[in-house]
Amino acid sequence: MEGAADSGRAAALARLLHRDCTRLLQLYKERESFLSQHAPGGERLVTLALCPEALSTGEQVGHVRSALRRCMGLLECLIVREVEEMGEELEGEYESLRKTVRDRLGHLLHSTGALLEEGEGGCPPSPPLQCTEGQDEVDGSDSFAAKRWTYRVLLELIHWTDSASQTLHLFHSEKHGQQQQQLL
Amino acid sequence: KPQTRSANTHVMVWSDIPEKSESFMFPQDKVVPVGSNMTFCCIVKEKDDFKEMMYGRQEMSATRLSRRTYAITVTNQPASGNTGTNVICCSQRLTLTGAVVFVGYPPGDEGLVCETRDLASAECSWKKGRDTRLRMKRSRTKYTLNGRDCLEANERKTWWCSSKVWEESWTLVARNPLGTVQLTDSAQLTDRVHLLAPVNVTAVEVEAWSATLQWSWSVASYKKLEMVCQLQLFAHELSSTRNYSGPGLSSVVLESLRPDVDYTVTLRCGSKHSFWKWGNESAPFRIHTKMDRPDALDVWMWMDSSNTGRVFWKPLSVRKSHGALVGYEVSQSSAEEDGRTPVSLPPGNFSYPIILNNSSDITVAVAARNPAGLSQLNVFLYINNINSQLSVSELLGTNGSFVLSWQPNVNASSGYAVEWVPTGCSGLCPVDWKKVPESDCSFTVNSDSLVAGVRYTVSVYSLSTGALTLLQRWQGYSQEMIPSQSVSKLSPIQTGSDVLLSWKATAMEHQRGFIRGYTVYLANAAHLDLIANISDPEVQSYRVKGLSPSFYKFVVKAYTSAGEDAGSTVDIKIEMDTADMLFVGILVPLGIMFCCLILISICCYKKREWVKKAFYPEIPGPKVPGDWSSPQGPLDVKPSPHSLVHIVENPERDFTKEGLFLVPEEEEESENDNIEVDTDSDEPALLRYYNQVVGDGSHSNQVSDSSGSSTASVGSTQTEITYAGIQSPTSSQGACGGGGYRPQMQSVAGPAEPQIEFEADFQDDGLNTGYKPQCSWQLDSPEAENFSGSLGSPTSVTSSQFLIPESSEEKPQPSNTWFHNFLSGKS
C-alpha cells in the first residue's frame, strides 16, 4: 500500500508545484510588463531528446524526473543570478515564492526518485549546467537577455511540472489498480 | 553608421551590417540620472518586421533611421523600478529585442559621525539620505572610509563602517554610477566615547535603606576611563535618577532606599570628560529591600468620662510601615504601678479602651510591630487636667470645614494638637486629631473628616514634653442642617381667651445645627399662617392672645441657619369661660323654663274651664239616700237578689276586648268565660264592700273569704261606687258565683280622682261577659241589648285610684284575670 500512497503524494506535490510555478511566472510578468504582451522566441531549454523512448509509465516518470532535475538546475542558477544582481534586500512575494518553488521541486525530485526502481526511466546524464548557458545571446551581462532567460526558465518549470503531474497521476492510478488486484 | 556627437551625450557606435543578423537594441544596461533624456535604437533582424518600441509600459513613436534601425527618444526619464525600466522592440508576433535602463539618483548620504565603543577602534555611521533607486549590485552605492572599502555598508544594508584604528579624521566616499558624495568627520577619541552596556549587574548587599550594586565591563580599557554612570530606579510607578562617577565604575551604593520595596534598576554610563553620549543601558535588575521597624505611630487619647477613655492611633501608611504590620502593642502605666504587660492587638485595630484606676496621671504607649521589629513607642502622657472649665464658643463651618486659629502659646514646645469629636459621644467615638508644628497657629479641619449636621467639639491643645494643655474649645457644625426632629412636649394651656404654648427643645443629637429660634404658626386648611418668630432659642413658650372659641391647630417649628424643621402640631379647642358657661349653661335654661311655666300657668288659668273639662271631668257622685258614712271595716251587705249578677254566656261577644269581668268569688282560677253560676243557692252570697283600697301589686284573686286578710291599705284613697239598679237575672241563675265586684284599685299619685260615670241603665239580663265601665256603653248598642242579666251596673265609681290598670303585662287570656286584677287594685 505504501507505493500507492507515495505515488499519490508525489502526484499531489507535482500538482501543487505546477500551481506555484504558474503563480511565479504571473508575478514575474507583473514586474516585467513586456512579457505579458510578447512571448520570447527561442528553443526549449530542457528537452528529452537524448532520452530513450519511454514505454512504461514508470519510464515516463523517470523521464519527467530527469527533466525536472534539469529545471532544478536552471532554477538554482536563476536564484543565484537574481540574488547576485539584486542583493538580498528584496523580500517581495516573488522572491519568497521563488524559494518555495525551489524547495518543493527538491521534494518532488526526491519523492519521484523513491518511486522508481533503479535506473528506471533514466536519461543519460547531461553535462553539468553552466549558469551562463543560454544567455550568451550577445553579451553575458545583458540584463534584458537575463530577463528573457528567466522567463524561459519559468516556462520550463511550468511545462515540466505539468507533465510530471499528469504522469505521476497515471502512475499512481496504475499502481493503485495493481494493488487492488493484489488484494483481491 | 550614423554618429552623433554632442558635448552632453554619450556617443554610441554601432554597425548596421548584415553580419550581425540578430535583433539588437542599443544601449544596454545604462544607468542614468532621473530626468535625463535618452535615445534607444533597435536594429531589427533580417526578414523580421518592426511593429513598435516601448519604454516600460509606454508605447513610443519610433523614428526609422535606416532599413532596419529604429530609434526612440525618451525625455525626463522617471526613476525606474527595482529591476530597471525595460525598453523593448517588437514585431507583430514577438519581442525581438530589448534593453534595460536604470534610472536613479546619485548617493545622498550625509552626516558622518565616528565614535569609539572600545576606546581603540572607530565606528563611523552616517545617514543614508534619499534612496538612489538603483538596486542592481553593480549600480549600488559603494562606500570607502579613508580609502578603504566599507565592507559592512557595501555587503549589507548597514550604514556604518568600522575602522580598527582611531584616525581622528575620517572621510567617507559614497559612490554610485551617477555620482559621488564625500563625508568627513574629525574628533579626538576621548571626545567620542560611546560605552557599551554594563554586564553582570548584581546586588551584593541589600539592606532596608541601602543596597550595593555591582557590575563589570566587557572592555578592559574602561577601567581606566573616568566615567559617570546614571542609575534609574523604578518603584511603584515612581522613578528616580541618580548619578555616580568614578574611574572604571563598577559598583555603587544606593542610599536612601525605602524598606520592603521592590526596585528595578537600569544603568548606563558615559565618559565623564568631554561627555559624548550615554552608553548602552544595562538590562533591568530587581532589588527588594529588607524590612525595618515601623515608624512611630501618631497616638492620641480621649476621655469620655473621668476614668474611661480610649487611646487612638492613626494607621501607618505603607511608606511608614517599612514592611507589613503584624499588629500593635498598647501598654499603660501610671505613677503608682509599673508598666503592665503590653496588650497585643492584630492589625486593623486603631483604638483601645483605657480605664483609669484613680484619677492619677497615666502613661499610655502604643507601638506598631512588623517582622523587623517594634516601632518606637509613642508615649502619651495623660494628665488629668484636660477637662477644665474652659468656656466653649460657637464655631461655624466654612464650606463644610472648620477654619481655626488660636493665639500662640509659649508652652507649645512640641507644637499644637487639634482634636475634633462629635459632641456628647462616648465609647468608641470617631475621634480625629492633627498635630501641627509650633509655628502654626491655624488649622483647617477638612470637610472629608466631618459629617454635616453633626455637632463637633473642637479643641486645641498645646503640646510640650509631658504636658498637654487645653487652649481653646469650640462646638460647631461643619454644615448646619434643619433639625431632624422638631420640638417635643408641645402642650397648649388655655387661660381665658389666650393659649400658652410651651415646648421642649429637641435633644442635641437631633438638632443638626444651632437652634436660632422658633416659629409659631396657625394651621389653616391648606397653609400655615405665621403668628410669631421667636429669635431667642432659650424661650420655649409663647402666648397666643385673643382667641375666640373655636378649634385651633398650632404648629411650632425650630429653625437653624439651614432652615426650619417639620414642626410639631398641637390642637386645642377654645371653650367659653366657666363663669360664662355657668351663666349660659344653667341660668339661661332655668330662666327660660320659668318663663315657660309662667306662660303655661297663665294659659291654664285663662282656660281653666277647658282644662278641667278635658282632664278632670266631673263625675257625679252617687246619690246616697242615707248616711253613708263609710265604715272602717268591710261592709257586709246582703245583696238583694236583684243584685246578684247573672252572667250569661254570650258567644257573640268579643272576648278579646278589654272589659270588666266579674270574677266569681269561689272560682278565681277559672280560665274560661263560662262561669258556673251558683244558681242553686237561694241566698245570694254576701257582698263585701271595701272602701279602702286593696294593696297594689297583690296578685291575689281575692276571695271574699280571704278578703279579710287583705288589709293592705294603699294610701288614703277613697272609692265611692254608685250603683244604678243592679238587677238579678230572670232565670234562676244567680249572680255569678260570688261575683264580687271588686274594683282593682291602685295607688295613684295624682290629684284628680277618677270619676267614672255610668249612664247606662241596664235592663238586660245579666252581663254577657264584660263589665266595662270605661267602655262607651250605649243603650242602643246591640251589645247592650244582649244583656240578659239584670246587673245593675254602677253608674259612677269615684275612686282616687285608677280603677283600670294602665297596662296589663299578662295577656288577658283569662278575662277574669284582668278584671280581677283591676278590681283588686293591682297595677
mmCIF file of N, CA and C in Angstrom, chain B residues 209 258 292-300 312-323 325 327-329 364-370 373-380 433 435:
data_model
loop_
_atom_site.group_PDB
_atom_site.id
_atom_site.type_symbol
_atom_site.label_atom_id
_atom_site.label_comp_id
_atom_site.label_asym_id
_atom_site.label_seq_id
_atom_site.Cartn_x
_atom_site.Cartn_y
_atom_site.Cartn_z
ATOM 1 N N TRP B 209 17.587 50.166 53.924
ATOM 2 C CA TRP B 209 17.626 51.537 53.414
ATOM 3 C C TRP B 209 18.695 51.738 52.354
ATOM 4 N N ARG B 258 13.957 52.720 50.424
ATOM 5 C CA ARG B 258 12.953 52.546 51.458
ATOM 6 C C ARG B 258 12.792 51.065 51.741
ATOM 7 N N ASP B 292 12.182 47.112 57.845
ATOM 8 C CA ASP B 292 12.750 47.780 59.005
ATOM 9 C C ASP B 292 11.619 48.015 59.992
ATOM 10 N N ARG B 293 12.005 48.413 61.167
ATOM 11 C CA ARG B 293 10.986 48.683 62.186
ATOM 12 C C ARG B 293 10.071 49.803 61.706
ATOM 13 N N PRO B 294 8.825 49.713 62.082
ATOM 14 C CA PRO B 294 7.902 50.753 61.609
ATOM 15 C C PRO B 294 8.221 52.106 62.236
ATOM 16 N N ASP B 295 7.707 53.137 61.599
ATOM 17 C CA ASP B 295 7.805 54.469 62.187
ATOM 18 C C ASP B 295 6.894 54.558 63.397
ATOM 19 N N ALA B 296 7.152 55.565 64.197
ATOM 20 C CA ALA B 296 6.311 55.746 65.380
ATOM 21 C C ALA B 296 4.896 56.118 64.958
ATOM 22 N N LEU B 297 3.955 55.699 65.779
ATOM 23 C CA LEU B 297 2.550 55.964 65.497
ATOM 24 C C LEU B 297 2.153 57.353 65.970
ATOM 25 N N ASP B 298 1.139 57.853 65.354
ATOM 26 C CA ASP B 298 0.538 59.112 65.788
ATOM 27 C C ASP B 298 -0.579 58.729 66.768
ATOM 28 N N VAL B 299 -0.343 58.980 68.040
ATOM 29 C CA VAL B 299 -1.228 58.494 69.097
ATOM 30 C C VAL B 299 -1.958 59.663 69.721
ATOM 31 N N TRP B 300 -3.177 59.354 70.128
ATOM 32 C CA TRP B 300 -3.975 60.385 70.815
ATOM 33 C C TRP B 300 -4.857 59.684 71.820
ATOM 34 N N PHE B 312 -6.287 56.253 70.725
ATOM 35 C CA PHE B 312 -6.446 56.083 69.283
ATOM 36 C C PHE B 312 -5.093 56.243 68.624
ATOM 37 N N TRP B 313 -4.939 55.608 67.515
ATOM 38 C CA TRP B 313 -3.765 55.861 66.694
ATOM 39 C C TRP B 313 -4.158 55.775 65.235
ATOM 40 N N LYS B 314 -3.411 56.496 64.435
ATOM 41 C CA LYS B 314 -3.732 56.523 63.015
ATOM 42 C C LYS B 314 -2.963 55.417 62.308
ATOM 43 N N PRO B 315 -3.597 54.807 61.306
ATOM 44 C CA PRO B 315 -2.902 53.719 60.596
ATOM 45 C C PRO B 315 -1.658 54.248 59.891
ATOM 46 N N LEU B 316 -0.652 53.423 59.872
ATOM 47 C CA LEU B 316 0.589 53.783 59.199
ATOM 48 C C LEU B 316 0.443 53.546 57.709
ATOM 49 N N SER B 317 0.959 54.497 56.965
ATOM 50 C CA SER B 317 0.966 54.277 55.525
ATOM 51 C C SER B 317 1.981 53.188 55.204
ATOM 52 N N VAL B 318 1.894 52.693 54.001
ATOM 53 C CA VAL B 318 2.839 51.654 53.565
ATOM 54 C C VAL B 318 4.261 52.193 53.661
ATOM 55 N N ARG B 319 4.387 53.446 53.355
ATOM 56 C CA ARG B 319 5.690 54.092 53.362
ATOM 57 C C ARG B 319 6.299 54.119 54.755
ATOM 58 N N LYS B 320 5.430 54.231 55.736
ATOM 59 C CA LYS B 320 5.944 54.332 57.100
ATOM 60 C C LYS B 320 5.961 52.983 57.797
ATOM 61 N N SER B 321 5.283 52.018 57.217
ATOM 62 C CA SER B 321 5.237 50.717 57.875
ATOM 63 C C SER B 321 6.558 49.983 57.744
ATOM 64 N N HIS B 322 7.266 50.247 56.652
ATOM 65 C CA HIS B 322 8.564 49.587 56.412
ATOM 66 C C HIS B 322 8.418 48.076 56.399
ATOM 67 N N GLY B 323 7.294 47.624 55.965
ATOM 68 C CA GLY B 323 7.046 46.189 55.994
ATOM 69 C C GLY B 323 5.655 45.976 56.545
ATOM 70 N N LEU B 325 2.596 45.298 58.638
ATOM 71 C CA LEU B 325 2.448 45.223 60.091
ATOM 72 C C LEU B 325 1.827 43.902 60.493
ATOM 73 N N GLY B 327 0.849 43.751 63.869
ATOM 74 C CA GLY B 327 -0.033 44.101 64.989
ATOM 75 C C GLY B 327 0.458 45.331 65.703
ATOM 76 N N TYR B 328 -0.241 45.652 66.754
ATOM 77 C CA TYR B 328 0.078 46.799 67.593
ATOM 78 C C TYR B 328 0.234 46.329 69.027
ATOM 79 N N GLU B 329 0.952 47.119 69.784
ATOM 80 C CA GLU B 329 1.092 46.811 71.211
ATOM 81 C C GLU B 329 0.790 48.055 72.002
ATOM 82 N N VAL B 364 0.391 56.108 78.478
ATOM 83 C CA VAL B 364 -0.041 55.078 77.524
ATOM 84 C C VAL B 364 0.939 55.095 76.361
ATOM 85 N N ALA B 365 1.384 53.934 76.003
ATOM 86 C CA ALA B 365 2.314 53.850 74.878
ATOM 87 C C ALA B 365 1.785 52.851 73.872
ATOM 88 N N VAL B 366 1.856 53.235 72.632
ATOM 89 C CA VAL B 366 1.396 52.344 71.555
ATOM 90 C C VAL B 366 2.538 52.196 70.559
ATOM 91 N N ALA B 367 2.746 50.986 70.133
ATOM 92 C CA ALA B 367 3.785 50.735 69.143
ATOM 93 C C ALA B 367 3.241 49.793 68.075
ATOM 94 N N ALA B 368 3.802 49.896 66.900
ATOM 95 C CA ALA B 368 3.419 49.004 65.800
ATOM 96 C C ALA B 368 4.521 47.973 65.633
ATOM 97 N N ARG B 369 4.089 46.795 65.227
ATOM 98 C CA ARG B 369 5.083 45.718 65.074
ATOM 99 C C ARG B 369 4.993 45.142 63.678
ATOM 100 N N ASN B 370 6.173 44.901 63.103
ATOM 101 C CA ASN B 370 6.243 44.168 61.834
ATOM 102 C C ASN B 370 7.346 43.124 61.970
ATOM 103 N N GLY B 373 10.550 44.206 63.595
ATOM 104 C CA GLY B 373 10.633 44.636 64.988
ATOM 105 C C GLY B 373 9.511 45.564 65.364
ATOM 106 N N LEU B 374 9.714 46.213 66.485
ATOM 107 C CA LEU B 374 8.693 47.077 67.080
ATOM 108 C C LEU B 374 9.066 48.514 66.796
ATOM 109 N N SER B 375 8.055 49.305 66.534
ATOM 110 C CA SER B 375 8.337 50.700 66.250
ATOM 111 C C SER B 375 8.714 51.418 67.538
ATOM 112 N N GLN B 376 9.139 52.608 67.342
ATOM 113 C CA GLN B 376 9.385 53.453 68.508
ATOM 114 C C GLN B 376 8.076 53.634 69.248
ATOM 115 N N LEU B 377 8.198 53.607 70.557
ATOM 116 C CA LEU B 377 6.973 53.806 71.326
ATOM 117 C C LEU B 377 6.573 55.261 71.258
ATOM 118 N N ASN B 378 5.313 55.446 71.023
ATOM 119 C CA ASN B 378 4.797 56.802 71.078
ATOM 120 C C ASN B 378 4.070 56.923 72.394
ATOM 121 N N VAL B 379 4.684 57.677 73.241
ATOM 122 C CA VAL B 379 4.184 57.751 74.609
ATOM 123 C C VAL B 379 3.232 58.921 74.728
ATOM 124 N N PHE B 380 2.157 58.628 75.339
ATOM 125 C CA PHE B 380 1.159 59.668 75.556
ATOM 126 C C PHE B 380 0.974 59.807 77.046
ATOM 127 N N TRP B 433 -7.714 63.828 65.068
ATOM 128 C CA TRP B 433 -6.812 64.851 65.590
ATOM 129 C C TRP B 433 -5.733 65.137 64.559
ATOM 130 N N LYS B 435 -1.708 66.893 64.623
ATOM 131 C CA LYS B 435 -0.660 67.621 65.360
ATOM 132 C C LYS B 435 0.007 68.586 64.404
#
